[in-house]
Amino acid sequence: MSVNGQEATAVAAESAGGPKGSGVVAPAGRSEGSAALAPAEPGEVAAVQSATPETSLVAEEPHAAPARRRRRPLRIALAVLAAVAVTGAVVAAATGVFGGTEDGATASDAASGPAKTAEVKQTSLTRSETLDGTLGYGEATPVQASGQGVVTWLPGEGDTVERGEPVYRADEKKVPLLYGAMPLYRPLETGAEGRDVELLEKNLSALGYGGFTVDDEYTEGTADAVRDWQEDLGREETGTVQPGDAVVASGARRVTDVQAVLGAPPNGTVLTWTGTERTITVQLAVKDEDLVSGEETRATVTLPDGSTAEAKVAEVGTAVTAEPAQEGEAQQQSGEDATLPVTLTVEDQKKLGRYQAAPVDVAFEAETREDVLAVPVEALVALREGGYAVEAVRADGTEYLPVKLGMFSGGMVEVSGQGVTAGLKVGVPK
C-alpha cells in the first residue's frame, strides 16, 4: 500500500487531533520532491507546499520489509506538521502586535513577555534647542583720538585698561578712561549742567576725589576736584575738562589691536578694544525667537573639552538678514533668513577655563512640561494601522495599549492613553 503526499499529511493532521485536511494545502505545479512553507494570512497557520498529488513524500520501498517502511512516512509528516505549527504561532503573534487576530485574541495571549522592562514615570520634561555659539570677548570697538601734539605712549595688545588709567598719552599727557554711557562732547566748567556733568562727577567720586555733590551741576567744588585730578594726570590745572581729555566706555576694556604709531598725531583710530569678560554670542534665527524670553534667560554652554558653564542672556540685538552667497547673485530673502545677535554672559568666568576664543554649543531651555507620564523612546511600538502603543507587562501576560505622544526630551517621550499610569511596566528592547 502506497501513501501519497496528501494522504500522509491528512493522517498527520488526524494524529495531531485535527480534522482531516484542516488548513493544509498541497498546490500542484511545484517540481518533484520540493516542499516549503506557504505564506500565512494574519492569524492563520502556515501550510505545506508539497509536490504534485501524484508525488509521494517517501519513495516506494522494497517489499522485503513492508511493516517497518510503512511507519516512516507518518513520522516524517508529524515532524513537518510540528514545524508548521510553530511557524504559524509566530506569524499569529506578529500580526497580533498590530491589532489582534481575527478571532479577537490580543497580544496578551502571548506565552512569554519582553526580555526587559521599564516603568512609566511621572516626571517633568524640558525641550531644549542647542545652537552654535562663539566664545570670546565680544565685538571690538575703535577708540577715536583728537588733540594736539604726538602720541608718546600706547598700551599693548591684551592689556586691560580700568577707570582712571591712561588709554594713551599725547605729549606725555595721560588721556584716562572714564566709565559711562555717553562721550564728553563739550567743555565742562563752572555753571554747566547736564548728564555729562553727572558722569564726570560719578567718576571723580569713584576715583577718590571729593568736595562736591554728585549731581548734574558743575560747581566750584567740582572745579576744585578737577584741578586735583589734572595734577595727578600731569596736565595743566585749569578746572575745565575738554572733550578730548578723557575716553568714555561702559567699563574696563581689553585692548585687541593697536593701530596708532608712536610719534604720529593723535587723530583717528588709536586702538580697538573689547570688554574684559568673556561672553558667548549666538546668531539666533528669528523663527526660534521663543527660545529667548528676554534678558536673564538661562542657557547651558558646552566647551570644546566637554565641560559646561551656566550663562544668561545679557542682550538681544536687532534682526539682520544674511548677505547673498556670492556678490551679484540673486537671493530671495525672507523672515526665516533673519537672525538675532544674542549675547550671553557667564558669571563664573573660571568655568570657561583658559579659552580666550572657541566655538561652543549653547543649549536653550525652550519649554517645560511638568507632572507628565513618560517612557523611554525605545518602548514605543508602531502599529500597522497607524499610531503607537506600549507593551504593558502584567502578572497574567502582556497587552498593547495605544498611546498619544507629547514632548520628546532626553531619550524620554510623554505618553497618555487609557490604562497608562505611573509605575506601569512596559516592554523595551533587550
Coordinates of C-alpha atoms in Angstrom, one line a residue:
M1 CA 0.0 0.0 0.0
S2 CA 1.5 3.3 -1.0
V3 CA 0.9 6.6 0.7
N4 CA 0.9 9.8 -1.4
G5 CA 1.6 13.3 -0.1
Q6 CA -2.0 14.4 0.6
E7 CA -2.9 11.2 2.4
A8 CA 0.3 11.4 4.6
T9 CA -0.4 15.0 5.6
A10 CA -4.0 14.2 6.4
V11 CA -3.0 11.3 8.5
A12 CA -0.6 13.5 10.4
A13 CA -3.4 16.1 11.0
E14 CA -5.7 13.4 12.3
S15 CA -3.0 12.1 14.5
A16 CA -2.5 15.6 15.9
G17 CA -6.1 15.8 16.9
G18 CA -7.4 18.0 14.0
P19 CA -9.9 17.3 11.3
K20 CA -8.8 15.7 8.1
G21 CA -7.4 18.2 5.7
S22 CA -7.7 21.2 8.1
G23 CA -5.6 24.3 7.0
V24 CA -3.3 22.2 4.9
V25 CA -2.9 22.8 1.2
A26 CA -0.8 21.0 -1.4
P27 CA -0.8 23.0 -4.6
A28 CA 0.3 21.5 -7.9
G29 CA 2.9 22.9 -10.2
R30 CA 6.0 22.5 -8.0
S31 CA 9.0 20.5 -9.0
E32 CA 9.2 16.9 -7.9
G33 CA 10.5 16.4 -4.4
S34 CA 10.1 20.1 -3.4
A35 CA 8.5 21.2 -0.1
A36 CA 8.2 24.6 1.6
L37 CA 6.1 26.7 4.0
A38 CA 3.4 28.6 2.3
P39 CA 2.8 32.3 3.4
A40 CA 0.1 32.5 6.1
E41 CA -2.6 35.2 6.3
P42 CA -2.7 37.1 9.6
G43 CA -4.0 34.7 12.3
E44 CA -3.7 31.6 10.0
V45 CA -1.3 28.7 10.4
A46 CA 1.3 28.4 7.6
A47 CA 0.6 25.5 5.3
V48 CA 2.8 23.0 3.5
Q49 CA 3.5 23.4 -0.2
S50 CA 4.4 19.9 -1.4
A51 CA 4.9 18.2 -4.7
T52 CA 2.0 17.3 -7.0
P53 CA -0.7 15.0 -5.7
E54 CA 0.8 12.1 -7.5
T55 CA 4.2 12.6 -5.8
S56 CA 4.8 10.6 -2.6
L57 CA 6.6 12.1 0.4
V58 CA 8.7 9.0 0.6
A59 CA 9.7 6.8 -2.3
E60 CA 8.3 3.3 -2.6
E61 CA 10.2 0.8 -0.5
P62 CA 11.2 -2.8 -1.5
H63 CA 8.6 -5.5 -0.5
A64 CA 11.2 -7.2 1.8
A65 CA 10.2 -5.2 4.9
P66 CA 6.9 -3.6 4.3
A67 CA 5.9 -3.2 8.0
R68 CA 9.0 -1.1 9.0
R69 CA 8.9 1.1 5.9
R70 CA 5.2 1.8 6.3
R71 CA 5.7 3.7 9.6
R72 CA 8.4 6.2 8.3
P73 CA 6.1 8.5 6.2
L74 CA 3.9 9.0 9.3
R75 CA 6.9 10.1 11.5
I76 CA 8.2 12.5 8.7
A77 CA 4.7 14.0 8.3
L78 CA 4.4 14.6 12.1
A79 CA 7.8 16.4 12.2
V80 CA 6.8 18.6 9.2
L81 CA 3.4 19.4 10.9
A82 CA 5.1 20.3 14.2
A83 CA 7.4 22.8 12.3
V84 CA 4.4 24.2 10.6
A85 CA 2.5 24.7 13.8
V86 CA 5.4 26.6 15.4
T87 CA 5.8 28.8 12.3
G88 CA 2.0 29.6 12.4
A89 CA 2.2 30.6 16.0
V90 CA 5.0 33.0 15.3
V91 CA 3.1 34.6 12.4
A92 CA -0.1 34.9 14.5
A93 CA 1.8 36.6 17.4
A94 CA 3.5 39.0 15.0
T95 CA 0.1 40.0 13.5
G96 CA -1.4 40.3 16.9
V97 CA 1.1 43.0 17.9
F98 CA -0.6 45.2 15.3
G99 CA -4.2 44.9 16.1
G100 CA -5.0 41.4 17.2
T101 CA -6.2 38.3 15.4
E102 CA -9.5 37.6 13.6
D103 CA -11.0 35.6 16.5
G104 CA -10.5 38.6 18.9
A105 CA -7.3 37.4 20.6
T106 CA -4.8 40.0 21.6
A107 CA -1.1 40.1 22.3
S108 CA -1.8 39.3 26.0
D109 CA -2.2 35.7 24.8
A110 CA 1.5 35.5 24.1
A111 CA 3.3 32.8 26.0
S112 CA 6.2 35.0 27.2
G113 CA 6.7 38.7 27.8
P114 CA 9.6 41.0 26.8
A115 CA 13.1 40.3 28.0
K116 CA 13.5 43.8 29.5
T117 CA 11.0 46.3 31.0
A118 CA 10.9 49.9 32.2
E119 CA 8.4 51.8 34.3
V120 CA 6.1 54.6 33.2
K121 CA 7.4 57.6 35.1
Q122 CA 5.6 60.7 36.3
T123 CA 8.2 63.5 35.8
S124 CA 8.9 66.8 34.2
L125 CA 10.3 67.1 30.6
T126 CA 12.1 70.1 29.2
R127 CA 12.5 70.7 25.5
S128 CA 15.8 72.3 24.7
E129 CA 17.5 73.6 21.5
T130 CA 21.3 73.5 21.0
L131 CA 22.7 76.2 18.8
D132 CA 26.3 77.1 17.6
G133 CA 27.9 79.9 19.6
T134 CA 31.2 81.7 19.8
L135 CA 33.2 82.3 23.0
G136 CA 35.2 85.5 23.0
Y137 CA 35.4 89.0 24.3
G138 CA 32.6 90.4 22.1
E139 CA 32.8 92.7 19.2
A140 CA 35.8 95.1 19.2
T141 CA 35.1 98.8 19.0
P142 CA 37.5 101.6 18.0
V143 CA 38.9 104.3 20.2
Q144 CA 38.9 107.7 18.4
A145 CA 41.5 110.3 19.4
S146 CA 41.6 114.0 18.8
G147 CA 44.1 116.5 20.1
Q148 CA 47.4 118.3 19.6
G149 CA 50.9 117.0 19.7
V150 CA 52.1 113.5 19.1
V151 CA 51.4 110.1 20.5
T152 CA 54.1 109.2 23.1
W153 CA 52.7 106.1 24.7
L154 CA 50.3 103.2 23.8
P155 CA 49.2 100.1 25.7
G156 CA 49.9 96.6 24.3
E157 CA 47.5 94.1 22.8
G158 CA 45.8 92.1 25.5
D159 CA 46.3 94.8 28.2
T160 CA 43.4 95.8 30.4
V161 CA 42.5 99.4 31.0
E162 CA 40.4 100.3 34.0
R163 CA 38.8 103.5 35.3
G164 CA 41.3 106.4 35.7
E165 CA 44.1 104.6 33.9
P166 CA 45.6 106.0 30.6
V167 CA 44.3 104.8 27.3
Y168 CA 47.2 106.6 25.6
R169 CA 49.5 109.6 26.1
A170 CA 49.9 112.7 23.8
D171 CA 52.9 114.9 24.6
E172 CA 53.2 112.8 27.7
K173 CA 49.8 113.9 28.9
K174 CA 47.6 111.0 30.1
V175 CA 44.2 110.5 28.4
P176 CA 42.3 108.4 31.0
L177 CA 39.4 106.1 30.8
L178 CA 36.1 107.1 32.4
Y179 CA 33.0 104.8 32.8
G180 CA 29.8 105.9 31.4
A181 CA 27.2 105.6 28.6
M182 CA 27.9 108.9 26.6
P183 CA 31.1 110.6 25.4
L184 CA 32.3 114.0 26.6
Y185 CA 31.1 116.3 23.8
R186 CA 31.6 119.9 25.1
P187 CA 33.9 121.8 27.5
L188 CA 32.7 121.3 31.1
E189 CA 33.3 124.2 33.5
T190 CA 31.6 126.0 36.4
G191 CA 27.9 126.6 35.7
A192 CA 27.5 123.7 33.3
E193 CA 24.5 121.4 33.8
G194 CA 23.6 118.0 32.2
R195 CA 24.1 114.3 32.2
D196 CA 27.7 114.7 31.1
V197 CA 28.4 116.7 34.3
E198 CA 26.9 113.9 36.4
L199 CA 29.0 111.3 34.5
L200 CA 32.2 113.3 35.3
E201 CA 31.3 113.7 39.0
K202 CA 30.5 110.0 39.4
N203 CA 33.9 109.1 38.1
L204 CA 35.7 111.7 40.2
S205 CA 34.0 110.4 43.3
A206 CA 34.8 106.7 42.4
L207 CA 38.5 107.7 42.0
G208 CA 38.5 109.2 45.5
Y209 CA 38.1 112.9 44.8
G210 CA 35.5 114.9 46.9
G211 CA 34.3 118.3 47.9
F212 CA 31.2 118.3 45.7
T213 CA 27.7 116.7 45.4
V214 CA 27.3 114.1 42.7
D215 CA 24.5 115.6 40.6
D216 CA 24.1 117.3 37.2
E217 CA 25.5 120.7 38.2
Y218 CA 29.2 121.7 37.7
T219 CA 30.0 123.8 40.9
E220 CA 33.2 125.4 42.3
G221 CA 33.6 122.2 44.3
T222 CA 33.5 120.2 41.1
A223 CA 36.2 122.5 39.6
D224 CA 38.5 122.1 42.6
A225 CA 38.2 118.3 42.3
V226 CA 39.0 118.5 38.6
R227 CA 42.2 120.6 39.4
D228 CA 43.4 117.8 41.8
W229 CA 42.7 115.2 39.2
Q230 CA 44.5 117.1 36.5
E231 CA 47.5 117.5 38.7
D232 CA 47.7 113.7 39.2
L233 CA 47.4 113.2 35.4
G234 CA 50.3 115.6 34.7
R235 CA 48.0 118.1 33.0
E236 CA 47.6 121.8 33.3
E237 CA 45.3 122.5 36.3
T238 CA 42.6 124.5 34.6
G239 CA 39.5 123.2 36.4
T240 CA 37.9 122.8 33.0
V241 CA 37.5 119.5 31.1
Q242 CA 37.7 119.4 27.3
P243 CA 36.1 116.6 25.1
G244 CA 39.5 115.1 24.2
D245 CA 40.7 115.0 27.8
A246 CA 39.2 111.5 28.5
V247 CA 37.8 108.4 26.8
V248 CA 34.5 107.1 28.0
A249 CA 33.5 103.4 27.9
S250 CA 30.9 101.2 29.7
G251 CA 33.6 99.6 31.9
A252 CA 37.1 98.1 31.9
R253 CA 38.4 97.3 28.5
R254 CA 40.8 94.8 26.9
V255 CA 43.0 96.1 24.1
T256 CA 42.6 93.9 21.0
D257 CA 44.6 95.8 18.3
V258 CA 46.9 98.9 18.5
Q259 CA 46.7 101.0 15.3
A260 CA 48.3 104.3 16.2
V261 CA 52.1 104.8 15.8
L262 CA 54.3 106.5 18.3
G263 CA 55.2 109.9 17.1
A264 CA 52.1 110.3 14.9
P265 CA 49.4 112.9 15.7
P266 CA 46.6 111.6 18.0
N267 CA 44.0 111.6 15.3
G268 CA 41.6 108.9 14.1
T269 CA 41.6 105.3 15.4
V270 CA 44.2 104.8 18.1
L271 CA 43.3 101.3 19.0
T272 CA 40.4 98.8 19.3
W273 CA 39.2 97.1 22.4
T274 CA 36.5 94.9 23.9
G275 CA 35.1 94.1 27.4
T276 CA 37.3 92.3 29.8
E277 CA 34.9 89.4 30.5
R278 CA 34.4 86.6 28.0
T279 CA 31.0 86.3 26.6
I280 CA 29.0 84.0 24.3
T281 CA 27.5 85.2 21.1
V282 CA 24.8 83.3 19.2
Q283 CA 23.1 84.1 15.9
L284 CA 19.5 83.2 16.7
A285 CA 17.1 82.6 13.8
V286 CA 14.0 84.8 14.1
K287 CA 11.8 81.7 13.9
D288 CA 13.4 80.5 17.1
E289 CA 12.9 83.7 19.0
D290 CA 10.7 82.0 21.5
L291 CA 13.9 80.4 23.0
V292 CA 14.8 83.8 24.4
S293 CA 12.0 85.2 26.5
G294 CA 14.2 88.2 27.3
E295 CA 17.2 89.1 29.4
E296 CA 18.0 86.7 32.2
T297 CA 17.0 83.7 30.0
R298 CA 19.3 80.9 31.1
A299 CA 21.3 78.6 28.9
T300 CA 24.0 75.9 29.3
V301 CA 27.3 76.3 27.4
T302 CA 29.4 73.3 26.5
L303 CA 33.1 74.0 25.8
P304 CA 35.3 72.1 23.4
D305 CA 36.7 69.9 26.2
G306 CA 33.1 68.8 27.2
S307 CA 32.9 71.0 30.4
T308 CA 29.9 73.2 30.9
A309 CA 29.1 76.6 32.3
E310 CA 25.8 78.3 33.1
A311 CA 25.1 81.5 31.1
K312 CA 22.3 84.1 30.9
V313 CA 21.2 86.4 28.1
A314 CA 22.5 89.9 28.6
E315 CA 21.5 91.5 25.3
V316 CA 19.3 90.7 22.3
G317 CA 20.2 92.7 19.2
T318 CA 18.2 93.8 16.2
A319 CA 17.4 91.3 13.5
V320 CA 19.7 91.2 10.5
T321 CA 19.4 89.4 7.2
A322 CA 22.1 87.2 5.7
E323 CA 24.0 88.5 2.7
P324 CA 23.8 86.7 -0.7
A325 CA 26.2 83.8 -1.0
Q326 CA 28.2 85.5 -3.8
E327 CA 28.4 89.0 -5.0
G328 CA 25.9 89.8 -7.6
E329 CA 24.0 86.5 -7.0
A330 CA 20.3 87.0 -6.6
Q331 CA 18.9 85.5 -3.4
Q332 CA 15.4 85.5 -2.1
Q333 CA 15.4 86.6 1.5
S334 CA 12.5 86.0 3.9
G335 CA 11.8 86.5 7.5
E336 CA 13.1 83.0 8.2
D337 CA 16.6 84.0 7.0
A338 CA 16.9 86.8 9.5
T339 CA 18.9 86.3 12.7
L340 CA 19.1 88.0 16.1
P341 CA 22.5 88.5 17.6
V342 CA 22.3 87.3 21.2
T343 CA 25.0 88.0 23.8
L344 CA 25.2 85.8 26.9
T345 CA 27.4 86.4 30.0
V346 CA 29.0 83.8 32.3
E347 CA 29.1 84.9 35.9
D348 CA 31.7 82.3 36.9
Q349 CA 34.5 83.0 34.4
K350 CA 36.6 80.3 35.9
K351 CA 34.2 77.8 34.4
L352 CA 35.4 78.9 30.9
G353 CA 38.9 77.6 31.7
R354 CA 41.7 79.2 29.7
Y355 CA 39.8 79.5 26.5
Q356 CA 40.1 83.0 25.0
A357 CA 38.1 82.2 21.8
A358 CA 36.5 79.0 20.8
P359 CA 33.3 77.5 19.2
V360 CA 30.8 76.3 21.8
D361 CA 27.4 74.7 22.0
V362 CA 24.6 76.7 23.6
A363 CA 21.5 74.8 24.9
F364 CA 18.4 76.9 25.5
E365 CA 15.5 75.6 27.5
A366 CA 12.5 76.3 25.3
E367 CA 9.6 74.6 27.1
T368 CA 8.9 72.6 30.2
R369 CA 6.1 70.1 30.8
E370 CA 5.6 69.2 34.5
D371 CA 4.0 66.1 36.0
V372 CA 3.6 64.2 32.8
L373 CA 3.8 60.4 32.2
A374 CA 6.9 59.4 30.2
V375 CA 8.6 56.2 28.9
P376 CA 11.9 55.6 27.1
V377 CA 11.5 56.3 23.4
E378 CA 12.5 52.7 22.5
A379 CA 9.4 51.5 24.4
L380 CA 7.2 52.7 21.6
V381 CA 5.7 50.2 19.2
A382 CA 4.5 51.3 15.8
L383 CA 1.0 50.0 15.0
R384 CA 0.3 48.7 11.5
E385 CA -3.0 50.7 11.4
G386 CA -1.1 53.9 12.4
G387 CA -0.1 55.4 15.7
Y388 CA 1.9 54.0 18.6
A389 CA 1.4 51.7 21.6
V390 CA 3.3 50.5 24.6
E391 CA 3.5 46.8 25.7
A392 CA 2.0 46.7 29.2
V393 CA 3.5 43.9 31.2
R394 CA 1.4 42.4 34.0
A395 CA 1.4 39.2 36.1
D396 CA -1.1 37.5 33.8
G397 CA 0.5 38.5 30.5
T398 CA 1.1 41.5 28.2
E399 CA -1.2 43.8 26.4
Y400 CA -0.5 46.6 23.8
L401 CA -2.0 49.9 24.9
P402 CA -2.4 52.7 22.2
V403 CA -0.8 55.9 23.4
K404 CA -0.8 59.6 22.3
L405 CA 2.7 61.2 22.1
G406 CA 3.7 64.5 23.6
M407 CA 7.1 66.1 24.2
F408 CA 10.4 64.3 23.5
S409 CA 13.3 65.1 25.7
G410 CA 16.5 63.4 26.8
G411 CA 15.5 60.0 25.4
M412 CA 12.1 60.1 27.0
V413 CA 8.7 60.8 25.4
E414 CA 5.5 62.0 27.0
V415 CA 2.6 59.5 26.6
S416 CA -1.1 59.3 27.6
G417 CA -3.8 56.9 27.0
Q418 CA -6.3 54.6 28.6
G419 CA -4.7 52.3 31.1
V420 CA -1.4 54.1 31.1
T421 CA -0.5 55.0 34.7
A422 CA 2.6 55.8 36.7
G423 CA 4.5 52.7 37.7
L424 CA 3.1 50.5 34.9
K425 CA 5.8 48.2 33.5
V426 CA 6.3 48.3 29.7
G427 CA 8.5 46.3 27.4
V428 CA 11.7 47.7 25.9
P429 CA 14.1 46.1 23.5
K430 CA 16.8 43.9 25.1

